[in-house]
PDB file of C-alpha atoms in Angstrom:
ATOM      1  CA  MET A   1     -13.205  18.411   7.222  1.00 68.00           C
ATOM      2  CA  GLY A   2     -12.247  21.802   8.662  1.00 74.00           C
ATOM      3  CA  ARG A   3     -10.412  22.717   5.455  1.00 72.00           C
ATOM      4  CA  VAL A   4     -13.434  21.744   3.359  1.00 68.00           C
ATOM      5  CA  ALA A   5     -15.779  23.818   5.558  1.00 74.00           C
ATOM      6  CA  ALA A   6     -13.437  26.825   5.385  1.00 76.00           C
ATOM      7  CA  ASN A   7     -13.183  26.577   1.608  1.00 73.00           C
ATOM      8  CA  ASP A   8     -16.972  26.346   1.286  1.00 77.00           C
ATOM      9  CA  ILE A   9     -17.407  29.427   3.512  1.00 83.00           C
ATOM     10  CA  ALA A  10     -14.869  31.262   1.348  1.00 82.00           C
ATOM     11  CA  GLY A  11     -16.926  30.444  -1.746  1.00 81.00           C
ATOM     12  CA  ARG A  12     -14.731  27.641  -3.103  1.00 83.00           C
ATOM     13  CA  ASP A  13     -16.489  24.434  -4.032  1.00 79.00           C
ATOM     14  CA  ASP A  14     -14.705  21.696  -2.099  1.00 72.00           C
ATOM     15  CA  ARG A  15     -15.431  18.173  -0.926  1.00 71.00           C
ATOM     16  CA  LEU A  16     -13.828  15.660   1.364  1.00 66.00           C
ATOM     17  CA  ASP A  17     -12.416  12.653  -0.432  1.00 68.00           C
ATOM     18  CA  PRO A  18     -12.873   9.288   1.251  1.00 68.00           C
ATOM     19  CA  VAL A  19     -10.599   8.861   4.255  1.00 76.00           C
ATOM     20  CA  LEU A  20      -8.439   5.748   3.953  1.00 88.00           C
ATOM     21  CA  ASP A  21      -7.069   5.825   7.512  1.00 90.00           C
ATOM     22  CA  THR A  22      -3.497   5.847   6.210  1.00 96.00           C
ATOM     23  CA  SER A  23      -1.106   5.733   9.133  1.00 97.00           C
ATOM     24  CA  ILE A  24       2.412   4.808  10.188  1.00 98.00           C
ATOM     25  CA  ALA A  25       3.957   4.303  13.603  1.00 98.00           C
ATOM     26  CA  LYS A  26       7.339   3.473  15.038  1.00 98.00           C
ATOM     27  CA  VAL A  27       7.202   0.420  17.304  1.00 97.00           C
ATOM     28  CA  PHE A  28      10.658  -0.042  18.803  1.00 97.00           C
ATOM     29  CA  ASP A  29      12.890  -0.545  15.726  1.00 96.00           C
ATOM     30  CA  LEU A  30      10.052  -1.309  13.332  1.00 98.00           C
ATOM     31  CA  ASP A  31       7.824   0.838  11.159  1.00 98.00           C
ATOM     32  CA  VAL A  32       4.206  -0.350  11.079  1.00 98.00           C
ATOM     33  CA  GLY A  33       1.928   1.071   8.400  1.00 98.00           C
ATOM     34  CA  THR A  34      -1.663   0.566   7.333  1.00 98.00           C
ATOM     35  CA  VAL A  35      -4.063   1.909   4.741  1.00 98.00           C
ATOM     36  CA  GLY A  36      -7.678   1.186   3.886  1.00 97.00           C
ATOM     37  CA  ASP A  37      -9.807  -1.612   5.209  1.00 97.00           C
ATOM     38  CA  THR A  38      -8.642  -4.383   7.497  1.00 97.00           C
ATOM     39  CA  ALA A  39      -9.704  -8.014   7.231  1.00 98.00           C
ATOM     40  CA  ALA A  40     -11.875  -7.537  10.327  1.00 97.00           C
ATOM     41  CA  ALA A  41     -13.691  -4.579   8.738  1.00 97.00           C
ATOM     42  CA  LEU A  42     -14.242  -6.486   5.495  1.00 98.00           C
ATOM     43  CA  ASP A  43     -15.521  -9.515   7.421  1.00 98.00           C
ATOM     44  CA  GLU A  44     -17.930  -7.309   9.378  1.00 98.00           C
ATOM     45  CA  ALA A  45     -19.195  -5.730   6.147  1.00 97.00           C
ATOM     46  CA  GLY A  46     -19.667  -9.136   4.525  1.00 98.00           C
ATOM     47  CA  GLN A  47     -17.266  -8.174   1.727  1.00 97.00           C
ATOM     48  CA  ALA A  48     -15.546 -11.039  -0.081  1.00 98.00           C
ATOM     49  CA  TYR A  49     -11.786 -10.531  -0.285  1.00 98.00           C
ATOM     50  CA  GLU A  50      -8.538 -12.321  -0.825  1.00 97.00           C
ATOM     51  CA  ALA A  51      -5.503 -11.747   1.390  1.00 97.00           C
ATOM     52  CA  VAL A  52      -1.925 -12.250   0.273  1.00 95.00           C
ATOM     53  CA  TYR A  53       1.142 -12.150   2.483  1.00 96.00           C
ATOM     54  CA  THR A  54       4.557 -11.343   1.088  1.00 95.00           C
ATOM     55  CA  SER A  55       7.977 -10.516   2.391  1.00 96.00           C
ATOM     56  CA  GLN A  56      10.244  -8.413   0.184  1.00 95.00           C
ATOM     57  CA  PRO A  57      13.582  -6.666   0.755  1.00 96.00           C
ATOM     58  CA  ASN A  58      13.306  -2.918   1.309  1.00 97.00           C
ATOM     59  CA  HIS A  59      16.047  -2.322  -1.269  1.00 96.00           C
ATOM     60  CA  ALA A  60      18.396  -4.289  -3.529  1.00 96.00           C
ATOM     61  CA  GLU A  61      19.571  -7.321  -1.578  1.00 95.00           C
ATOM     62  CA  TYR A  62      23.176  -6.957  -2.738  1.00 96.00           C
ATOM     63  CA  TYR A  63      23.342  -3.449  -1.285  1.00 97.00           C
ATOM     64  CA  PRO A  64      24.353  -3.462   2.415  1.00 97.00           C
ATOM     65  CA  GLY A  65      21.637  -3.186   5.040  1.00 96.00           C
ATOM     66  CA  ALA A  66      18.714  -4.744   3.192  1.00 96.00           C
ATOM     67  CA  SER A  67      15.898  -5.874   5.462  1.00 97.00           C
ATOM     68  CA  GLU A  68      12.514  -7.441   4.841  1.00 97.00           C
ATOM     69  CA  ILE A  69       9.175  -5.653   4.690  1.00 98.00           C
ATOM     70  CA  ASP A  70       6.271  -7.972   5.467  1.00 98.00           C
ATOM     71  CA  PHE A  71       3.004  -7.131   3.720  1.00 98.00           C
ATOM     72  CA  LYS A  72      -0.626  -8.121   3.943  1.00 98.00           C
ATOM     73  CA  LEU A  73      -2.664  -7.009   0.938  1.00 98.00           C
ATOM     74  CA  LEU A  74      -6.463  -7.255   0.779  1.00 98.00           C
ATOM     75  CA  PHE A  75      -8.307  -7.133  -2.539  1.00 97.00           C
ATOM     76  CA  ASP A  76     -11.442  -8.214  -4.365  1.00 97.00           C
ATOM     77  CA  PRO A  77     -10.897 -11.736  -5.740  1.00 96.00           C
ATOM     78  CA  ASP A  78     -13.071 -11.020  -8.779  1.00 96.00           C
ATOM     79  CA  ASP A  79     -11.839  -7.719 -10.177  1.00 95.00           C
ATOM     80  CA  GLY A  80      -8.657  -7.000  -8.175  1.00 95.00           C
ATOM     81  CA  THR A  81      -9.944  -3.833  -6.483  1.00 96.00           C
ATOM     82  CA  LEU A  82      -7.586  -2.902  -3.653  1.00 97.00           C
ATOM     83  CA  PHE A  83      -9.244  -2.753  -0.224  1.00 97.00           C
ATOM     84  CA  GLY A  84      -6.350  -2.303   2.177  1.00 98.00           C
ATOM     85  CA  ALA A  85      -2.816  -3.176   3.188  1.00 98.00           C
ATOM     86  CA  GLN A  86      -0.624  -3.454   6.232  1.00 98.00           C
ATOM     87  CA  ALA A  87       3.183  -3.549   6.289  1.00 98.00           C
ATOM     88  CA  ILE A  88       5.921  -3.867   8.872  1.00 98.00           C
ATOM     89  CA  GLY A  89       9.675  -3.513   8.500  1.00 98.00           C
ATOM     90  CA  GLU A  90      12.775  -1.637   9.566  1.00 98.00           C
ATOM     91  CA  SER A  91      12.642   0.948   6.769  1.00 96.00           C
ATOM     92  CA  GLY A  92      10.777   1.812   3.582  1.00 97.00           C
ATOM     93  CA  VAL A  93       7.319   1.015   4.952  1.00 98.00           C
ATOM     94  CA  ASP A  94       6.190   4.643   4.720  1.00 98.00           C
ATOM     95  CA  LYS A  95       6.943   4.861   0.996  1.00 97.00           C
ATOM     96  CA  ARG A  96       5.096   1.631   0.203  1.00 98.00           C
ATOM     97  CA  ILE A  97       2.022   2.487   2.285  1.00 98.00           C
ATOM     98  CA  ASP A  98       1.858   5.915   0.593  1.00 97.00           C
ATOM     99  CA  VAL A  99       2.016   4.270  -2.848  1.00 97.00           C
ATOM    100  CA  LEU A 100      -0.758   1.860  -1.883  1.00 98.00           C
ATOM    101  CA  ALA A 101      -2.856   4.709  -0.436  1.00 97.00           C
ATOM    102  CA  THR A 102      -2.577   6.509  -3.770  1.00 96.00           C
ATOM    103  CA  ALA A 103      -3.511   3.304  -5.598  1.00 97.00           C
ATOM    104  CA  ILE A 104      -6.611   2.802  -3.449  1.00 96.00           C
ATOM    105  CA  ALA A 105      -7.633   6.457  -3.780  1.00 94.00           C
ATOM    106  CA  HIS A 106      -7.355   6.211  -7.565  1.00 94.00           C
ATOM    107  CA  ARG A 107      -9.259   2.911  -7.647  1.00 94.00           C
ATOM    108  CA  ASP A 108      -6.320   0.992  -9.090  1.00 95.00           C
ATOM    109  CA  THR A 109      -6.299  -2.789  -8.952  1.00 95.00           C
ATOM    110  CA  VAL A 110      -3.730  -5.407  -8.017  1.00 94.00           C
ATOM    111  CA  PHE A 111      -3.099  -5.733 -11.743  1.00 93.00           C
ATOM    112  CA  ASP A 112      -2.227  -2.032 -12.026  1.00 94.00           C
ATOM    113  CA  ILE A 113       0.323  -1.978  -9.203  1.00 94.00           C
ATOM    114  CA  ARG A 114       2.445  -4.653 -10.887  1.00 91.00           C
ATOM    115  CA  ASP A 115       3.354  -2.128 -13.587  1.00 91.00           C
ATOM    116  CA  TYR A 116       3.970   1.010 -11.519  1.00 95.00           C
ATOM    117  CA  ASP A 117       7.145   2.841 -12.502  1.00 95.00           C
ATOM    118  CA  LEU A 118       8.657   3.492  -9.065  1.00 95.00           C
ATOM    119  CA  ALA A 119      12.004   5.086  -8.264  1.00 95.00           C
ATOM    120  CA  TYR A 120      14.940   2.688  -8.333  1.00 95.00           C
ATOM    121  CA  ALA A 121      18.431   2.901  -6.944  1.00 97.00           C
ATOM    122  CA  PRO A 122      20.030   0.094  -4.913  1.00 97.00           C
ATOM    123  CA  PRO A 123      19.956   1.962  -1.560  1.00 96.00           C
ATOM    124  CA  TYR A 124      16.205   2.653  -1.888  1.00 95.00           C
ATOM    125  CA  SER A 125      14.531  -0.181  -3.772  1.00 95.00           C
ATOM    126  CA  ALA A 126      15.027  -3.258  -5.893  1.00 93.00           C
ATOM    127  CA  ALA A 127      14.616  -3.106  -9.669  1.00 92.00           C
ATOM    128  CA  LYS A 128      11.092  -4.352  -8.999  1.00 92.00           C
ATOM    129  CA  ASP A 129       9.837  -2.500  -5.949  1.00 95.00           C
ATOM    130  CA  PRO A 130       8.125  -4.506  -3.189  1.00 95.00           C
ATOM    131  CA  VAL A 131       4.830  -2.891  -4.286  1.00 96.00           C
ATOM    132  CA  ASN A 132       5.299  -4.314  -7.803  1.00 94.00           C
ATOM    133  CA  MET A 133       5.933  -7.727  -6.278  1.00 93.00           C
ATOM    134  CA  LEU A 134       2.832  -7.944  -4.087  1.00 92.00           C
ATOM    135  CA  LEU A 135       1.071 -10.211  -6.575  1.00 82.00           C
ATOM    136  CA  SER A 136       4.093 -11.739  -8.277  1.00 70.00           C
ATOM    137  CA  PHE A 137       2.844 -15.303  -7.813  1.00 53.00           C
ATOM    138  CA  GLU A 138       0.435 -17.422  -9.796  1.00 47.00           C
ATOM    139  CA  ARG A 139      -3.154 -17.216  -8.512  1.00 45.00           C
TER     140      ARG A 139
END
């Protein structure tokens, strides 16, 4: 908000985009990330949502050192609007939470994230990134 106020004082038209509360923390050997609304916040607001839980490898499983990232994704069951996500894993959580923060900010849906063209190389991701796989099941 300080940046927006300073820009307005300097004569630049600026506004504060919605804050998604994107954050990441190190908890012992795990990275814990979150973005957007939580289930508790959606419940309190009376917002209908669907929650999916997935576990995907942080990079290609055949490449040494792969570990799971566990996700919780919250979205509108009618139109797929993304509401929020939480993830926990040993590595790669930051990248996935940042991608989901961008998706939420741009009002993408769960149907959009399936087709994202994300960087691939075996040490960094699988051919289909964990973000692409968040809704890879039949609903």
